[in-house]
CSV table of C-alpha atoms and ligand atoms in Angstrom, one decimal:
chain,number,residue,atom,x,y,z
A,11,UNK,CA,78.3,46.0,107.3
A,12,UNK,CA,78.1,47.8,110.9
A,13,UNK,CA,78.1,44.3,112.5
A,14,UNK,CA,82.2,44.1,110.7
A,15,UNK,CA,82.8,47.6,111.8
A,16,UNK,CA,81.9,47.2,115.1
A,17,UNK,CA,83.7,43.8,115.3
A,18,UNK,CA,86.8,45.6,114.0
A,19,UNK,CA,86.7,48.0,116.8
A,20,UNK,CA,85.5,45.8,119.5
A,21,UNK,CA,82.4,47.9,119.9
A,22,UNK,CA,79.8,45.5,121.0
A,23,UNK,CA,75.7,46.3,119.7
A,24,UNK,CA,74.3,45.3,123.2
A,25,UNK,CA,76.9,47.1,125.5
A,26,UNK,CA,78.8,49.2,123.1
A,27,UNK,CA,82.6,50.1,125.1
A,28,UNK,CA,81.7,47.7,127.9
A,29,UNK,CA,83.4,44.9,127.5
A,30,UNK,CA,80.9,42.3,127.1
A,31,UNK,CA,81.0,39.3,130.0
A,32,UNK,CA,84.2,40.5,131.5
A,33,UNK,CA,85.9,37.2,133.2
A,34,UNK,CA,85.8,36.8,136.8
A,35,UNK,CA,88.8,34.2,137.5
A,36,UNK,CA,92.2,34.0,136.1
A,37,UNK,CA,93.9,30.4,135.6
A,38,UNK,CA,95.4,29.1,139.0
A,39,UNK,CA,98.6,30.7,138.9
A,40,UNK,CA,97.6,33.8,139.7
A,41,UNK,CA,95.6,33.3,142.6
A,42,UNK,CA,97.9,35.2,145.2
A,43,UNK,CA,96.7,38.7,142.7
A,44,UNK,CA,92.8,37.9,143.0
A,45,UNK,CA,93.1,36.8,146.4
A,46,UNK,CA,95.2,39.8,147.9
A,47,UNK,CA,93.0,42.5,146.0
A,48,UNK,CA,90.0,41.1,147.5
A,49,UNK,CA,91.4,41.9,151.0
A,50,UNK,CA,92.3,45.1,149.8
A,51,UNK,CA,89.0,46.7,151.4
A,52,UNK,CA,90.4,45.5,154.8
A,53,UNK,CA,94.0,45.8,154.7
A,54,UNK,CA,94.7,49.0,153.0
A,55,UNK,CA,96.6,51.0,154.7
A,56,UNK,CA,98.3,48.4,157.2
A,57,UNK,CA,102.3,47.5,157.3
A,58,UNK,CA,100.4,44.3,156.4
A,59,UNK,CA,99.6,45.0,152.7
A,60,UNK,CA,102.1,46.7,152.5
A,61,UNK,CA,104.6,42.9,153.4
A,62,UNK,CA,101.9,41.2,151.6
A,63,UNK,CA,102.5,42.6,148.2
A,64,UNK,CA,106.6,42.8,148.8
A,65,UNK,CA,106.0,39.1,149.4
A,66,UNK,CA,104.4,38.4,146.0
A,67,UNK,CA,105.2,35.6,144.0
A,68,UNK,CA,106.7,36.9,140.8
A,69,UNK,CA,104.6,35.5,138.5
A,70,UNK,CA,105.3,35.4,134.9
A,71,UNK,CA,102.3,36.4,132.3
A,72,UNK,CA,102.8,33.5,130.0
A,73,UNK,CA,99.6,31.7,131.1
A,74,UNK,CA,97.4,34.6,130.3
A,75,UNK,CA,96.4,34.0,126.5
A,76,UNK,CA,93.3,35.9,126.1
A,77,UNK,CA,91.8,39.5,125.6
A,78,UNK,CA,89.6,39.0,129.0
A,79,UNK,CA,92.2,37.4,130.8
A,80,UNK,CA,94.8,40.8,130.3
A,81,UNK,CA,92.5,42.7,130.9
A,82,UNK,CA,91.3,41.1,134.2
A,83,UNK,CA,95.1,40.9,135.1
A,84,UNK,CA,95.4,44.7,134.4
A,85,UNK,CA,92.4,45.4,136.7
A,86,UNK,CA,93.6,43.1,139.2
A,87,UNK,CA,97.1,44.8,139.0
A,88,UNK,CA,95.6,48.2,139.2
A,89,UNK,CA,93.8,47.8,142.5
A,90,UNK,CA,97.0,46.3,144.2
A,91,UNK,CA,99.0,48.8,142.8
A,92,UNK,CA,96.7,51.5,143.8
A,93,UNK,CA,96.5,50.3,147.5
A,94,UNK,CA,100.1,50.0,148.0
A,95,UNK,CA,100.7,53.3,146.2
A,96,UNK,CA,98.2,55.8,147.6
A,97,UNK,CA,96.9,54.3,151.0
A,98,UNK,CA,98.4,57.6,152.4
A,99,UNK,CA,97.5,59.9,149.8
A,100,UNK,CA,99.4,62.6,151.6
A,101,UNK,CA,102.8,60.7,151.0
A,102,UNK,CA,102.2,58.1,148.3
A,103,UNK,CA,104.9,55.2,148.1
A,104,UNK,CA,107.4,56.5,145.0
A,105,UNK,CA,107.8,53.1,143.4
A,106,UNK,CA,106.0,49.8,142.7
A,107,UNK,CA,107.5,46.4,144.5
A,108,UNK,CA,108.9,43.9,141.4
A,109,UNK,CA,106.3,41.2,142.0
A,110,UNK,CA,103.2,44.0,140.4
A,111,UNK,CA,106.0,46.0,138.7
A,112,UNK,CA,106.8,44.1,136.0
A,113,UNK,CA,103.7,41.8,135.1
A,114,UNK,CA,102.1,45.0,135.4
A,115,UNK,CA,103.9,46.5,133.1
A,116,UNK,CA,103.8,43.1,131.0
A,117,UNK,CA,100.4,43.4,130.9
A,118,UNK,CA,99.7,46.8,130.0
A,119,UNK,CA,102.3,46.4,127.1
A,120,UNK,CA,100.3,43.5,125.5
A,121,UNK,CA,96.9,45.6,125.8
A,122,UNK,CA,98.3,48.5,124.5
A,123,UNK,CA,97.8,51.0,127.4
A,124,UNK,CA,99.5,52.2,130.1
A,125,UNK,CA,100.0,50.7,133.3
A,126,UNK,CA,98.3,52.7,135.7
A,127,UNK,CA,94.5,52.6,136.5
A,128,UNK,CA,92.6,54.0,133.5
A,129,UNK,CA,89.0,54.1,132.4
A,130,UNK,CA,88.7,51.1,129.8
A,131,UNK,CA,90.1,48.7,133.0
A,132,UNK,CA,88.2,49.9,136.3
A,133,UNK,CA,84.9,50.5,134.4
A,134,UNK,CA,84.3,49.0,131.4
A,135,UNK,CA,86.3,45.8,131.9
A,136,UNK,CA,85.3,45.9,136.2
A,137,UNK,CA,81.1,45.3,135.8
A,138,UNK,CA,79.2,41.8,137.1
A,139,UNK,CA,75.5,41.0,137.5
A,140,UNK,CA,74.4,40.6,141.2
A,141,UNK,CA,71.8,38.6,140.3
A,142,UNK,CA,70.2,37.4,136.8
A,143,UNK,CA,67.4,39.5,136.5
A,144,UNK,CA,68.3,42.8,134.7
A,145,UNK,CA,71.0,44.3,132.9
A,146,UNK,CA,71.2,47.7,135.4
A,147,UNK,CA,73.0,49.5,137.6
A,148,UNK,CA,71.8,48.3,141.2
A,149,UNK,CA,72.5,45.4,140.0
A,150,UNK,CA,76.0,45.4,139.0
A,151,UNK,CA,79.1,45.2,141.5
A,152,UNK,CA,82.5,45.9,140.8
A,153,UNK,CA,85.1,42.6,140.1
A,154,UNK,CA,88.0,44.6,141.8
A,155,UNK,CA,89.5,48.3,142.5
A,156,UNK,CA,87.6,47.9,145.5
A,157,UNK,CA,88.9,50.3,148.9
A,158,UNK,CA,86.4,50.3,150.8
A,159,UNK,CA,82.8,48.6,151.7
A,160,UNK,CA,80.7,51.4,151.5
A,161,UNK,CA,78.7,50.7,148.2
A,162,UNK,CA,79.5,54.1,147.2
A,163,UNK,CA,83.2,52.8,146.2
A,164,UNK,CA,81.7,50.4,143.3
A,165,UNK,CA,78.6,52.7,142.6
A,166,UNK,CA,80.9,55.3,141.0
A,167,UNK,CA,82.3,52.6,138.3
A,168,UNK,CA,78.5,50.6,137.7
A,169,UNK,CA,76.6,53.9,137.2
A,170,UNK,CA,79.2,54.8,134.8
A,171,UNK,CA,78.9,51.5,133.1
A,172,UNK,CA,75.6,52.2,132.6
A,173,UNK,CA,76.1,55.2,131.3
A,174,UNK,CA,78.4,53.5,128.5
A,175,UNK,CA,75.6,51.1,128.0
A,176,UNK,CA,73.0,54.0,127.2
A,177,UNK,CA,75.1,55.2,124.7
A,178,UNK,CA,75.9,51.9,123.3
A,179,UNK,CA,72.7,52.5,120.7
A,180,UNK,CA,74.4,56.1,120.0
A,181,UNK,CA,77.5,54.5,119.3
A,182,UNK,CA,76.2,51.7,116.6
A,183,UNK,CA,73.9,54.5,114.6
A,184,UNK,CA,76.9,56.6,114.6
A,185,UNK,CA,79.1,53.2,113.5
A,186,UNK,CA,76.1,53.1,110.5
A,187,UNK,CA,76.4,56.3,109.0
A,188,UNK,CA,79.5,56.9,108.7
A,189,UNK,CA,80.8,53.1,107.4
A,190,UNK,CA,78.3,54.6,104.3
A,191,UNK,CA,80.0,57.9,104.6
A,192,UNK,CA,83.0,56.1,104.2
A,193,UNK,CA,82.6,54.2,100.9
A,194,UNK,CA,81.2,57.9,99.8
A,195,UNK,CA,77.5,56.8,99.8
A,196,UNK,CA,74.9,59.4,100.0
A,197,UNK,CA,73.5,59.7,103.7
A,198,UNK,CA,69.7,60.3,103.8
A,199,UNK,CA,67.7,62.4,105.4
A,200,UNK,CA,66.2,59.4,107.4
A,201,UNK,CA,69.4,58.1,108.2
A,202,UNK,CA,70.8,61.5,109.6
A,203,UNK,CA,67.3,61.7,111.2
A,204,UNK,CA,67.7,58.1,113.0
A,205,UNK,CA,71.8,58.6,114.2
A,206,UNK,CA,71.0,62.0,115.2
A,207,UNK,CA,67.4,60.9,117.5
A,208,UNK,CA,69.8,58.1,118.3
A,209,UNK,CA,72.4,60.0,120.1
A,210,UNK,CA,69.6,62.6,121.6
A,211,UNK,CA,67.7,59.8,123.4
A,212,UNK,CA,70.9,58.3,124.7
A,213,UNK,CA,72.3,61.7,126.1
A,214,UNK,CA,69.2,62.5,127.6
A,215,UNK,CA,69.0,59.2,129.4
A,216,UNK,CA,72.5,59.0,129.9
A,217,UNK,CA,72.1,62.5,131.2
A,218,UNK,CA,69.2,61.0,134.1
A,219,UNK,CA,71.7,58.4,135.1
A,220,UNK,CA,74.8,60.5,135.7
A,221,UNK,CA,72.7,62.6,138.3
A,222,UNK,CA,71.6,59.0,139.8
A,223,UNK,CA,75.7,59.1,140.7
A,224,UNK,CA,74.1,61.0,144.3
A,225,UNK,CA,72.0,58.1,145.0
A,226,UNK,CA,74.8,55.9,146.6
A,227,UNK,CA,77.9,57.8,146.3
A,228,UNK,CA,78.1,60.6,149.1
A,229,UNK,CA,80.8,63.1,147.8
A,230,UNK,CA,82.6,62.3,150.9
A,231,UNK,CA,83.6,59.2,150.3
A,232,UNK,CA,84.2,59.7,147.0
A,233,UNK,CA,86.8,62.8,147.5
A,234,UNK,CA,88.0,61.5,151.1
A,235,UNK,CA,87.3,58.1,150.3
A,236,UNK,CA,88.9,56.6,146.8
A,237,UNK,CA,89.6,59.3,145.2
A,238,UNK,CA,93.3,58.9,145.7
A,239,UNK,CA,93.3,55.5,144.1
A,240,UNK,CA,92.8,56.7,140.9
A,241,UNK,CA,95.5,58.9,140.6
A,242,UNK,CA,98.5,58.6,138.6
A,243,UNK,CA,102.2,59.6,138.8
A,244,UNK,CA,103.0,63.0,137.5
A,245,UNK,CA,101.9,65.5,140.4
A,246,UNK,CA,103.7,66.4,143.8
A,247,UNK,CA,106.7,63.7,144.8
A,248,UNK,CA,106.3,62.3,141.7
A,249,UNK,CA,106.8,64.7,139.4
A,250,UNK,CA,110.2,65.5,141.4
A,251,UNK,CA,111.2,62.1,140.9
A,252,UNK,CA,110.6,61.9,136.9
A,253,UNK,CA,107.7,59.9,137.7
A,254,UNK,CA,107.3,55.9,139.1
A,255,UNK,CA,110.0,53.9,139.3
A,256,UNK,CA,109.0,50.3,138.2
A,257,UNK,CA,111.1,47.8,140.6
A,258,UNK,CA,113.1,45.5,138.5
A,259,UNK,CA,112.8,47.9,135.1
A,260,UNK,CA,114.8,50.5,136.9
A,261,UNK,CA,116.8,51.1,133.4
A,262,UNK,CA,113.5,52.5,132.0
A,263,UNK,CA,113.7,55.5,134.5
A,264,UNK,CA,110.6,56.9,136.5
A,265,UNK,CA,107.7,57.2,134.4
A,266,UNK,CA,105.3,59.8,134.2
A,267,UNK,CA,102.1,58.4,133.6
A,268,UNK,CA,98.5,60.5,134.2
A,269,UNK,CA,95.7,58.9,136.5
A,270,UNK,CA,92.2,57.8,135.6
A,271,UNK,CA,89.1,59.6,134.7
A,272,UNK,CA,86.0,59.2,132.5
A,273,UNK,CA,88.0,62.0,130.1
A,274,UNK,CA,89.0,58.2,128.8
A,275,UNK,CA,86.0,57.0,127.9
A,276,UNK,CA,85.5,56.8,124.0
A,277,UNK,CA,81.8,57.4,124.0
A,278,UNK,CA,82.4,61.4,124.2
A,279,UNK,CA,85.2,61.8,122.4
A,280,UNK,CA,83.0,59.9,119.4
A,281,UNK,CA,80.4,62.2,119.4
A,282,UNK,CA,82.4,65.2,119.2
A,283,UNK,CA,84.8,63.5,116.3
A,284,UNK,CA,81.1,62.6,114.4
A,285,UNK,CA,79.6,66.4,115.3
A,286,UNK,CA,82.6,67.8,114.0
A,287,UNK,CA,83.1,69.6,117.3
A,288,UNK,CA,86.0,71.6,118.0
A,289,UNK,CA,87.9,72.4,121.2
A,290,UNK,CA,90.1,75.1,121.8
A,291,UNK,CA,94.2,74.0,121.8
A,292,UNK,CA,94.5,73.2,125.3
A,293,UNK,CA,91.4,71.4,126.5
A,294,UNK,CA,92.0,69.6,122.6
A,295,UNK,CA,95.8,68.7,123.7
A,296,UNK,CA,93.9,67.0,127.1
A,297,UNK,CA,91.5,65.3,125.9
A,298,UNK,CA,93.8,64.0,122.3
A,299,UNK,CA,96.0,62.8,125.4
A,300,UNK,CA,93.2,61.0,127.1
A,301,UNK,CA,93.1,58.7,124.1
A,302,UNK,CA,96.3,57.1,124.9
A,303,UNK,CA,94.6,55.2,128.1
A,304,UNK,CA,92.1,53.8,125.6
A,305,UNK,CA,91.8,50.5,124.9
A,306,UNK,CA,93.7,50.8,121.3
A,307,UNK,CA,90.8,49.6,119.2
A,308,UNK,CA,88.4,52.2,120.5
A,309,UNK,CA,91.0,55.4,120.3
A,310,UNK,CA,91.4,54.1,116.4
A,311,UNK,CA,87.5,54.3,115.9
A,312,UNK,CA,87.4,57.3,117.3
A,313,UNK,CA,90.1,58.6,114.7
A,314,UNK,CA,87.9,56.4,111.9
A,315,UNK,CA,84.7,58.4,112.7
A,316,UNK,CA,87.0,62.0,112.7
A,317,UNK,CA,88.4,61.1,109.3
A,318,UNK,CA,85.2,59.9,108.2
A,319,UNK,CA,81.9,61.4,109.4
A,320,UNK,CA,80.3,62.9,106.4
A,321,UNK,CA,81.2,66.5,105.3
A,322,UNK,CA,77.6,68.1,105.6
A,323,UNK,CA,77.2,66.7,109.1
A,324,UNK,CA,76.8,69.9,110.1
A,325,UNK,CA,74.1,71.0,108.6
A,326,UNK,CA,72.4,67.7,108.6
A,327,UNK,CA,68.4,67.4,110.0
A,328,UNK,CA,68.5,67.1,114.2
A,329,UNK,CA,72.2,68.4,114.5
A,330,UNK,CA,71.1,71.6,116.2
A,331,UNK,CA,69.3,69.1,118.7
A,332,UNK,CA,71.8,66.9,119.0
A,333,UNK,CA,74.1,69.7,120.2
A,334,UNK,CA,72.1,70.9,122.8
A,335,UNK,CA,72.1,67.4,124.9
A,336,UNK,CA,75.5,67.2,124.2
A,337,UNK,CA,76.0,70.7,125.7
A,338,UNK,CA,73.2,69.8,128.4
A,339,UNK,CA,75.0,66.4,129.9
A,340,UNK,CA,78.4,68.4,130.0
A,341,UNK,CA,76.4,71.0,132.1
A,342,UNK,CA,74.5,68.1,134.2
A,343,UNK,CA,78.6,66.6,134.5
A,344,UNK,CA,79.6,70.2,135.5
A,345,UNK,CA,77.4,70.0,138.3
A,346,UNK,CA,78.5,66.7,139.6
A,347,UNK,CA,81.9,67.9,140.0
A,348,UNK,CA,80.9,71.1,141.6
A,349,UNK,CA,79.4,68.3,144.2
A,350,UNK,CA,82.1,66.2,144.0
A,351,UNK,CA,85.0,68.3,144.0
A,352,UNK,CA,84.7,71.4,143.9
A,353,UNK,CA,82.3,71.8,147.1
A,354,UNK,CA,84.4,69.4,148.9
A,355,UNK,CA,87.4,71.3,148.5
A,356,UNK,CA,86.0,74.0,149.7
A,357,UNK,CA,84.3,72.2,153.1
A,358,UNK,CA,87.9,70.4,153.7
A,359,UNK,CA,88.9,74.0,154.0
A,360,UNK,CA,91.3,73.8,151.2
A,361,UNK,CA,91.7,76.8,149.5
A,362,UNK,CA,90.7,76.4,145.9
A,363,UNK,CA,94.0,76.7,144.1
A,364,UNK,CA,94.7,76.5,140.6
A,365,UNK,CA,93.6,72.9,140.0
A,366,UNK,CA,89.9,73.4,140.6
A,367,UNK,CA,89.6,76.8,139.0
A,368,UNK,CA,91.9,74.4,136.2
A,369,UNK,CA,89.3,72.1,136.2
A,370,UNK,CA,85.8,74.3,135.8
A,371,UNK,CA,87.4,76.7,132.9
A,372,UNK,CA,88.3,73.4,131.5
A,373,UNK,CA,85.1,71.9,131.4
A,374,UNK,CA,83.2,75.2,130.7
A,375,UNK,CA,85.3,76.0,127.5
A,376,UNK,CA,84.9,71.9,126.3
A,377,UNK,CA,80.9,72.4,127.2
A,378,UNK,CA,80.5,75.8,125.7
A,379,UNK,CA,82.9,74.9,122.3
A,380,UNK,CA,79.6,72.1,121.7
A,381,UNK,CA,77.1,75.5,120.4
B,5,HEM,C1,81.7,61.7,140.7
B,5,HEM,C2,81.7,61.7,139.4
B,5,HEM,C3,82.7,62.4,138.5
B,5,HEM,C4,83.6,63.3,138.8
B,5,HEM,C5,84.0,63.8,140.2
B,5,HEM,C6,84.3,63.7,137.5
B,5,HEM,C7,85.3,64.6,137.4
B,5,HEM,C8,85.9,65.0,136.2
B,5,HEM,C9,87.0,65.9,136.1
B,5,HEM,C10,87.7,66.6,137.3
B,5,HEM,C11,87.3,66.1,134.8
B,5,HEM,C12,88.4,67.0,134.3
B,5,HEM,C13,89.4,66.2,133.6
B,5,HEM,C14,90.2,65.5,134.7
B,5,HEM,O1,90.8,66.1,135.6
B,5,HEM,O2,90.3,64.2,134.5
B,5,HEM,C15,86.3,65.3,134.1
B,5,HEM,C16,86.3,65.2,132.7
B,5,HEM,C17,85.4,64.4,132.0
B,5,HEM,N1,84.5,63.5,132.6
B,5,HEM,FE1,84.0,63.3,134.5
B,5,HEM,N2,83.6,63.0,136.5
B,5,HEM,C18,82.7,62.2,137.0
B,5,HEM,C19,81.9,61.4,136.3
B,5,HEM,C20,81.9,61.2,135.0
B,5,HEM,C21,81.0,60.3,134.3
B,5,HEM,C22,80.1,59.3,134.9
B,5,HEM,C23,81.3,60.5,133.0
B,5,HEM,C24,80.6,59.7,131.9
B,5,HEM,C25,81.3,59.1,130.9
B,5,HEM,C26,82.3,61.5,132.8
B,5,HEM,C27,82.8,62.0,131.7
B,5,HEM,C28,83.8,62.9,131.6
B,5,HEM,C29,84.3,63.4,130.3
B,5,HEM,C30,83.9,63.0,128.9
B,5,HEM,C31,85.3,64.4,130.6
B,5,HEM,C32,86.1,65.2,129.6
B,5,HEM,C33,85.5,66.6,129.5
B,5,HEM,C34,84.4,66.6,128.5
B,5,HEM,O3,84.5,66.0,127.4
B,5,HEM,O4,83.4,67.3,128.8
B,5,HEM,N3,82.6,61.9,134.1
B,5,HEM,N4,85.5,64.6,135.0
């Protein structure tokens, strides 16, 4: 029964979000995309990369039949688009060249999302074993959205995915109960028992790994480093403009699409939609709009579980447990931004502003809404 759900919502048992063996190579044809975001590391920045993707061949997406191979395209996409966007993150280029304008926009429209770097593509589809021993995080590497060498550039997508993957358990036990819950079977006590110890343990271990984020990623490369990459194209320049222009889809107008961030990933969201958590209007409104970067079958289990999870979930054995380590990893995630962003802002000598004091009241009010 769970093994259908699952399948429906391409949710796999062993990795749960992650998408499972994410392909490496795409066929032939698009060579000149792998091979130029490989280089990105050491052209970024340079008139060079800059020629190098004007130069493109513009390739059409025809030979790109499978769910891995879009979503390798996408990934590969992002990381060009990215470089030649933001390498000066003070005055980032205001439209995309036509060669990674439209196939990237192509692409996006056959996954479903939109095209712009987003959670589901530069983590959970963006994860390789080093070697084959063991399915963990020092030994994953990144496929692409690579900027620089320092290790600390792929660290921050693998300890991620391995944060997905110690949910993945979580994520099937919720999946269980409520595909019962659904056909309006009676949920034991046992069963509430398991999901909710289920979703404990994970948090708790997914919890250890996020503060493992320090153990290769020094908050200085990550906010001087990449963290440009991963925006989008509302804010400054762009939000004069309308948004990005897409070269060679002019008649669409600028678009105004957010950037990345693990807001997007489903395993959150599903916990809150099972726990029957809710969040004020606004941070609600932000994170309902971080759905849309989803890949579309996880945002529509995330809406099954809301419409679904048992009434009396509530009051259900282990809930009041099951709370506190949800409320405990968004403390633990608080912290990593205060490292991350927050303290780096304030050691570049920038003066707070309203987006950081944005950002803690936000993720205060979504922690603090879990009790
Ligand atoms: C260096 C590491 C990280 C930084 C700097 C960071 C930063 C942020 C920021 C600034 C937000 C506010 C919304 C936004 O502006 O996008 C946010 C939200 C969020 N982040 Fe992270 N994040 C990090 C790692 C992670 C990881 C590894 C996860 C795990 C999946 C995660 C999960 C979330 C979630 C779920 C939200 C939405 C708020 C919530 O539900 O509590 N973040 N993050």
């Amino acid at each position: 029964m769970t093994v259908d759900v699952l399948k429906r919502f391409c949710i796999s048992v062993e990795y749960g979000f992650l998408l499972e063996s994410p392909d490496r190579h795409l066929p032939e044809k698009y060579l000149p995309w792998e091979d130029l975001a490989e280089r990105v590391p050491e052209l970024v920045g340079t008139a060079e990369l800059d020629a190098e993707v004007q130069a493109l061949p513009l390739l059409e997406v025809d030979e790109l039949r499978t769910h891995r191979q879009l979503r390798l395209a996408h990934l590969q996409l992002c990381t060009l688009s990215a470089a030649f966007l933001w390498s000066d993150p003070e005055k980032p280029k205001l439209f995309l060249p036509r060669p990674i304008a439209v196939p990237f926009f192509e692409v996006s429209r056959r996954l479903g999302i939109p095209p712009v770097p987003s959670h589901g593509t530069i983590c959970l589809a963006n994860w390789r074993l080093i070697d084959d021993t063991e399915w963990k995080a020092e030994n994953l590497d990144i496929i692409a959205f690579r900027f620089l060498r320092d290790r600390g550039n792929a660290w921050f997508f693998v300890n991620t995915a391995q944060i997905e993957k110690d949910l993945a358990p979580a994520i099937c036990a919720v999946a269980d109960v409520v595909a019962k819950a659904a056909t309006s079977e009676k949920i034991s006590e046992e069963e509430f028992v398991f999901c909710m110890k289920a979703i404990t343990k994970g948090l708790r271990e997914a919890g250890g790994t996020l503060l493992e984020m320090k153990k290769h990623l020094r908050p200085e490369v990550f906010y001087h480093g990449f963290r440009q990459f991963l925006n989008g194209y509302t804010e400054g320049a762009f939000s004069k403009q309308g948004g990005l222009i897409f070269q060679g889809l002019e008649h669409l107008g600028p678009m105004p699409i957010g950037g990345a961030s693990a807001a997007q990933s489903s395993t959150i969201q599903t916990f809150d939609a099972f726990l029957k958590i809710v969040h004020d209007e606004k941070p609600s409104d932000f994170l309902l709009s971080q759905r849309g970067f989803m890949p579309a079958p996880h945002r529509e289990f995330i809406e099954w579980v809301q419409e679904n999870s048992p009434e009396d979930v509530r009051s259900a054995p282990g809930y009041a447990e099951v709370v506190e380590e949800l409320h405990r990893f968004r403390s633990l995630h608080i912290r990593i931004v205060t490292s991350y962003i927050i303290n780096m802002k304030k050691r570049s000598g920038t003066a707070m502003g309203t987006g950081g004091t944005l950002i803690m009241h936000f993720l205060k009010t979504v922690r603090d809404n879990c009790r």
